[in-house]
Amino acid sequence: MKRLVVLISGNGSNLQAILDACQQGRINARVAAVFSNKANAFGLERARSAGVAAHALSASAYESREDFDRQLIREIDAYAPDLVVLAGYMRILSPVFVARYQDRLLNIHPSLLPKYPGLHTHRQAIANGDSEHGTSVHFVTDQLDGGPVILQASVPVFSGDSEEEVTARVQHQEHAIYPLVINWFVEGRLVMRDNAAWLDGNPLPPQGYAGD
């Protein structure tokens, strides 16, 4: 069975969706380990509750981002993952890390990329009066939130919405689409080729499968 390693920084709701999907057979793989840059991340408790190895590394113990990432690579590689999944991992990855897992590194970002890379995406959508917001699953490259988009899901933004309401709406979609994309990869349907996402032998449009 294919092995996943998941990286988190916080609550781990997308991690839970992945663990559930593996347990239910919707992802034909298992989570071999979970890593966090925050020792108090609740997602580590989710991993332990599921019987999955849980590890925390503190950036303050390393002199540079590259040193931290090299140690993270060594620990991840001990689990020989077929796919590395970022699920709310809030550290910017060094080029050495991205290169190590090139073509097998996924992220989910809470916006309809290329709109709103970086932080506070829901706040920006509300402040700008957007009527539509959403989430994107993409391959990771050296460009922050800039790798090829695989699948997007949109949600409405209503007048008077709070940031919490929009967040909950987006997360509901994230929990649906991330396991789906992970399983596409595990089953060999999804690959990254020529800096583009390909599904079932066909290149996806810039907005991913949902944009076709």
mmCIF file of C-alpha atoms in Angstrom:
data_model
loop_
_atom_site.group_PDB
_atom_site.id
_atom_site.type_symbol
_atom_site.label_atom_id
_atom_site.label_comp_id
_atom_site.label_asym_id
_atom_site.label_seq_id
_atom_site.Cartn_x
_atom_site.Cartn_y
_atom_site.Cartn_z
ATOM 1 C CA MET A 1 0.000 0.000 0.000
ATOM 2 C CA LYS A 2 1.238 3.498 -0.854
ATOM 3 C CA ARG A 3 2.538 5.622 2.023
ATOM 4 C CA LEU A 4 1.684 9.256 2.776
ATOM 5 C CA VAL A 5 3.542 11.660 5.026
ATOM 6 C CA VAL A 6 1.501 14.682 6.114
ATOM 7 C CA LEU A 7 2.913 18.001 7.338
ATOM 8 C CA ILE A 8 0.825 20.245 9.600
ATOM 9 C CA SER A 9 1.170 23.277 11.847
ATOM 10 C CA GLY A 10 -2.141 23.484 13.675
ATOM 11 C CA ASN A 11 -5.557 21.961 14.229
ATOM 12 C CA GLY A 12 -5.239 19.379 11.473
ATOM 13 C CA SER A 13 -8.800 19.296 10.142
ATOM 14 C CA ASN A 14 -7.566 18.407 6.654
ATOM 15 C CA LEU A 15 -5.336 15.751 8.206
ATOM 16 C CA GLN A 16 -8.433 14.282 9.865
ATOM 17 C CA ALA A 17 -10.241 14.231 6.526
ATOM 18 C CA ILE A 18 -7.265 12.371 5.022
ATOM 19 C CA LEU A 19 -7.080 9.881 7.906
ATOM 20 C CA ASP A 20 -10.815 9.226 7.629
ATOM 21 C CA ALA A 21 -10.608 8.761 3.861
ATOM 22 C CA CYS A 22 -7.760 6.262 4.238
ATOM 23 C CA GLN A 23 -9.695 4.339 6.875
ATOM 24 C CA GLN A 24 -12.812 4.303 4.698
ATOM 25 C CA GLY A 25 -10.937 3.204 1.570
ATOM 26 C CA ARG A 26 -11.524 6.455 -0.327
ATOM 27 C CA ILE A 27 -7.744 6.908 -0.405
ATOM 28 C CA ASN A 28 -5.987 3.680 -1.321
ATOM 29 C CA ALA A 29 -3.018 4.463 0.926
ATOM 30 C CA ARG A 30 -2.094 4.889 4.559
ATOM 31 C CA VAL A 31 -0.658 7.814 6.484
ATOM 32 C CA ALA A 32 2.752 6.572 7.615
ATOM 33 C CA ALA A 33 3.658 9.642 9.687
ATOM 34 C CA VAL A 34 2.676 13.197 10.550
ATOM 35 C CA PHE A 35 5.203 15.981 11.144
ATOM 36 C CA SER A 36 4.646 19.424 12.631
ATOM 37 C CA ASN A 37 6.803 22.479 13.259
ATOM 38 C CA LYS A 38 4.628 23.119 16.343
ATOM 39 C CA ALA A 39 4.866 20.659 19.234
ATOM 40 C CA ASN A 40 1.458 21.726 20.549
ATOM 41 C CA ALA A 41 -0.363 21.312 17.212
ATOM 42 C CA PHE A 42 -3.635 19.485 17.839
ATOM 43 C CA GLY A 43 -3.144 17.629 14.581
ATOM 44 C CA LEU A 44 -0.429 15.582 16.296
ATOM 45 C CA GLU A 45 -3.077 14.310 18.718
ATOM 46 C CA ARG A 46 -5.275 13.388 15.758
ATOM 47 C CA ALA A 47 -2.391 11.352 14.355
ATOM 48 C CA ARG A 48 -1.704 9.565 17.643
ATOM 49 C CA SER A 49 -5.393 8.769 18.063
ATOM 50 C CA ALA A 50 -5.290 7.098 14.652
ATOM 51 C CA GLY A 51 -2.207 5.085 15.572
ATOM 52 C CA VAL A 52 0.030 7.134 13.272
ATOM 53 C CA ALA A 53 3.576 8.186 14.185
ATOM 54 C CA ALA A 54 3.606 11.873 15.174
ATOM 55 C CA HIS A 55 6.720 14.045 15.241
ATOM 56 C CA ALA A 56 7.468 17.685 16.031
ATOM 57 C CA LEU A 57 10.572 19.629 15.022
ATOM 58 C CA SER A 58 11.323 23.068 16.439
ATOM 59 C CA ALA A 59 12.815 25.586 14.027
ATOM 60 C CA SER A 60 14.607 27.312 16.920
ATOM 61 C CA ALA A 61 16.885 24.278 17.229
ATOM 62 C CA TYR A 62 18.362 24.915 13.758
ATOM 63 C CA GLU A 63 20.543 27.732 12.483
ATOM 64 C CA SER A 64 18.793 28.132 9.131
ATOM 65 C CA ARG A 65 15.683 27.188 7.198
ATOM 66 C CA GLU A 66 17.826 24.859 5.076
ATOM 67 C CA ASP A 67 19.217 23.078 8.150
ATOM 68 C CA PHE A 68 15.707 22.576 9.489
ATOM 69 C CA ASP A 69 14.458 21.266 6.153
ATOM 70 C CA ARG A 70 17.413 18.902 5.744
ATOM 71 C CA GLN A 71 16.641 17.340 9.115
ATOM 72 C CA LEU A 72 12.953 17.166 8.189
ATOM 73 C CA ILE A 73 13.900 15.421 4.943
ATOM 74 C CA ARG A 74 15.968 12.845 6.833
ATOM 75 C CA GLU A 75 13.079 12.071 9.169
ATOM 76 C CA ILE A 76 10.475 11.984 6.395
ATOM 77 C CA ASP A 77 12.625 9.720 4.243
ATOM 78 C CA ALA A 78 12.766 7.150 7.056
ATOM 79 C CA TYR A 79 9.110 6.455 6.141
ATOM 80 C CA ALA A 80 9.824 6.173 2.379
ATOM 81 C CA PRO A 81 6.728 8.167 1.358
ATOM 82 C CA ASP A 82 5.166 7.918 -2.068
ATOM 83 C CA LEU A 83 3.571 11.325 -1.546
ATOM 84 C CA VAL A 84 4.185 14.233 0.847
ATOM 85 C CA VAL A 85 1.052 16.184 1.699
ATOM 86 C CA LEU A 86 0.999 19.708 3.149
ATOM 87 C CA ALA A 87 -2.143 20.167 5.235
ATOM 88 C CA GLY A 88 -2.004 23.550 6.911
ATOM 89 C CA TYR A 89 1.792 23.569 7.106
ATOM 90 C CA MET A 90 2.692 27.195 7.700
ATOM 91 C CA ARG A 91 6.435 27.254 7.016
ATOM 92 C CA ILE A 92 7.800 28.400 3.670
ATOM 93 C CA LEU A 93 9.719 25.473 2.199
ATOM 94 C CA SER A 94 13.342 25.824 1.108
ATOM 95 C CA PRO A 95 14.346 24.947 -2.474
ATOM 96 C CA VAL A 96 16.209 21.885 -1.160
ATOM 97 C CA PHE A 97 12.987 20.501 0.319
ATOM 98 C CA VAL A 98 10.915 21.194 -2.783
ATOM 99 C CA ALA A 99 13.581 19.597 -4.984
ATOM 100 C CA ARG A 100 13.711 16.475 -2.800
ATOM 101 C CA TYR A 101 9.988 15.777 -3.249
ATOM 102 C CA GLN A 102 9.532 17.264 -6.701
ATOM 103 C CA ASP A 103 6.444 15.926 -8.485
ATOM 104 C CA ARG A 104 5.187 14.212 -5.305
ATOM 105 C CA LEU A 105 4.436 17.191 -3.073
ATOM 106 C CA LEU A 106 0.873 18.521 -2.741
ATOM 107 C CA ASN A 107 -0.607 21.522 -0.952
ATOM 108 C CA ILE A 108 -4.088 22.875 -0.350
ATOM 109 C CA HIS A 109 -4.478 26.645 -0.272
ATOM 110 C CA PRO A 110 -7.593 28.521 0.876
ATOM 111 C CA SER A 111 -8.231 30.657 -2.190
ATOM 112 C CA LEU A 112 -9.020 30.303 -5.868
ATOM 113 C CA LEU A 113 -5.413 30.536 -7.033
ATOM 114 C CA PRO A 114 -3.758 32.525 -8.484
ATOM 115 C CA LYS A 115 -5.877 34.893 -6.395
ATOM 116 C CA TYR A 116 -4.654 35.563 -2.843
ATOM 117 C CA PRO A 117 -1.449 33.600 -2.393
ATOM 118 C CA GLY A 118 -0.036 33.746 1.117
ATOM 119 C CA LEU A 119 -1.903 34.434 4.346
ATOM 120 C CA HIS A 120 -5.298 35.828 5.431
ATOM 121 C CA THR A 121 -7.095 34.838 2.238
ATOM 122 C CA HIS A 122 -10.612 34.836 3.730
ATOM 123 C CA ARG A 123 -10.074 38.279 5.221
ATOM 124 C CA GLN A 124 -8.939 39.588 1.842
ATOM 125 C CA ALA A 125 -11.929 38.086 0.036
ATOM 126 C CA ILE A 126 -14.345 39.753 2.468
ATOM 127 C CA ALA A 127 -12.504 43.077 2.432
ATOM 128 C CA ASN A 128 -12.538 43.156 -1.365
ATOM 129 C CA GLY A 129 -16.252 42.396 -1.554
ATOM 130 C CA ASP A 130 -15.774 39.123 -3.432
ATOM 131 C CA SER A 131 -18.954 37.170 -4.068
ATOM 132 C CA GLU A 132 -16.978 33.967 -4.619
ATOM 133 C CA HIS A 133 -14.064 32.440 -2.749
ATOM 134 C CA GLY A 134 -12.724 28.929 -2.430
ATOM 135 C CA THR A 135 -9.796 26.553 -2.207
ATOM 136 C CA SER A 136 -7.188 25.035 -4.518
ATOM 137 C CA VAL A 137 -5.165 21.827 -4.457
ATOM 138 C CA HIS A 138 -1.882 22.215 -6.307
ATOM 139 C CA PHE A 139 1.536 20.701 -6.841
ATOM 140 C CA VAL A 140 4.245 22.528 -4.899
ATOM 141 C CA THR A 141 7.056 24.409 -6.647
ATOM 142 C CA ASP A 142 9.549 27.007 -5.462
ATOM 143 C CA GLN A 143 6.980 29.730 -6.158
ATOM 144 C CA LEU A 144 4.827 30.358 -3.073
ATOM 145 C CA ASP A 145 1.350 28.918 -3.738
ATOM 146 C CA GLY A 146 2.292 29.010 -7.407
ATOM 147 C CA GLY A 147 2.523 25.385 -8.522
ATOM 148 C CA PRO A 148 0.146 23.863 -11.074
ATOM 149 C CA VAL A 149 -3.458 23.800 -9.860
ATOM 150 C CA ILE A 150 -5.131 20.383 -9.872
ATOM 151 C CA LEU A 151 -8.619 20.986 -8.498
ATOM 152 C CA GLN A 152 -10.541 23.950 -7.117
ATOM 153 C CA ALA A 153 -13.816 24.287 -5.236
ATOM 154 C CA SER A 154 -15.677 27.567 -4.874
ATOM 155 C CA VAL A 155 -18.019 28.842 -2.185
ATOM 156 C CA PRO A 156 -20.257 31.905 -2.062
ATOM 157 C CA VAL A 157 -19.407 34.895 0.096
ATOM 158 C CA PHE A 158 -22.504 36.653 1.409
ATOM 159 C CA SER A 159 -22.879 40.221 2.594
ATOM 160 C CA GLY A 160 -22.273 40.322 6.323
ATOM 161 C CA ASP A 161 -20.273 37.088 6.421
ATOM 162 C CA SER A 162 -17.688 36.858 9.184
ATOM 163 C CA GLU A 163 -14.221 35.478 8.564
ATOM 164 C CA GLU A 164 -15.176 32.440 10.645
ATOM 165 C CA GLU A 165 -18.238 31.732 8.495
ATOM 166 C CA VAL A 166 -16.225 31.908 5.287
ATOM 167 C CA THR A 167 -13.485 29.761 6.805
ATOM 168 C CA ALA A 168 -15.969 27.035 7.758
ATOM 169 C CA ARG A 169 -17.528 27.097 4.302
ATOM 170 C CA VAL A 170 -14.125 26.757 2.603
ATOM 171 C CA GLN A 171 -12.936 24.010 4.951
ATOM 172 C CA HIS A 172 -16.034 21.951 4.192
ATOM 173 C CA GLN A 173 -14.962 21.937 0.538
ATOM 174 C CA GLU A 174 -11.310 21.298 1.410
ATOM 175 C CA HIS A 175 -12.229 18.151 3.313
ATOM 176 C CA ALA A 176 -14.008 16.871 0.195
ATOM 177 C CA ILE A 177 -11.517 17.681 -2.546
ATOM 178 C CA TYR A 178 -8.148 17.012 -0.883
ATOM 179 C CA PRO A 179 -8.726 13.281 -0.304
ATOM 180 C CA LEU A 180 -10.040 13.000 -3.873
ATOM 181 C CA VAL A 181 -6.882 14.526 -5.363
ATOM 182 C CA ILE A 182 -4.611 12.471 -3.108
ATOM 183 C CA ASN A 183 -6.314 9.316 -4.327
ATOM 184 C CA TRP A 184 -5.900 10.396 -7.950
ATOM 185 C CA PHE A 185 -2.158 10.586 -7.302
ATOM 186 C CA VAL A 186 -2.012 7.308 -5.381
ATOM 187 C CA GLU A 187 -3.825 5.505 -8.196
ATOM 188 C CA GLY A 188 -1.405 6.871 -10.785
ATOM 189 C CA ARG A 189 -4.010 9.013 -12.520
ATOM 190 C CA LEU A 190 -2.392 12.307 -11.535
ATOM 191 C CA VAL A 191 1.164 13.370 -12.381
ATOM 192 C CA MET A 192 3.166 16.558 -12.715
ATOM 193 C CA ARG A 193 4.861 16.818 -16.092
ATOM 194 C CA ASP A 194 6.501 19.801 -17.819
ATOM 195 C CA ASN A 195 5.451 22.017 -14.885
ATOM 196 C CA ALA A 196 1.802 21.152 -15.466
ATOM 197 C CA ALA A 197 -0.714 18.869 -13.778
ATOM 198 C CA TRP A 198 -1.893 15.937 -15.884
ATOM 199 C CA LEU A 199 -4.932 13.807 -15.098
ATOM 200 C CA ASP A 200 -5.664 10.580 -16.975
ATOM 201 C CA GLY A 201 -3.064 11.468 -19.593
ATOM 202 C CA ASN A 202 -4.432 14.954 -20.294
ATOM 203 C CA PRO A 203 -2.955 18.305 -19.211
ATOM 204 C CA LEU A 204 -5.263 20.264 -16.913
ATOM 205 C CA PRO A 205 -6.157 23.899 -17.617
ATOM 206 C CA PRO A 206 -4.666 26.643 -15.406
ATOM 207 C CA GLN A 207 -7.603 26.476 -12.962
ATOM 208 C CA GLY A 208 -7.294 22.715 -12.699
ATOM 209 C CA TYR A 209 -9.953 20.081 -13.301
ATOM 210 C CA ALA A 210 -12.770 22.310 -12.037
ATOM 211 C CA GLY A 211 -11.878 24.865 -14.691
ATOM 212 C CA ASP A 212 -12.357 22.490 -17.603
#
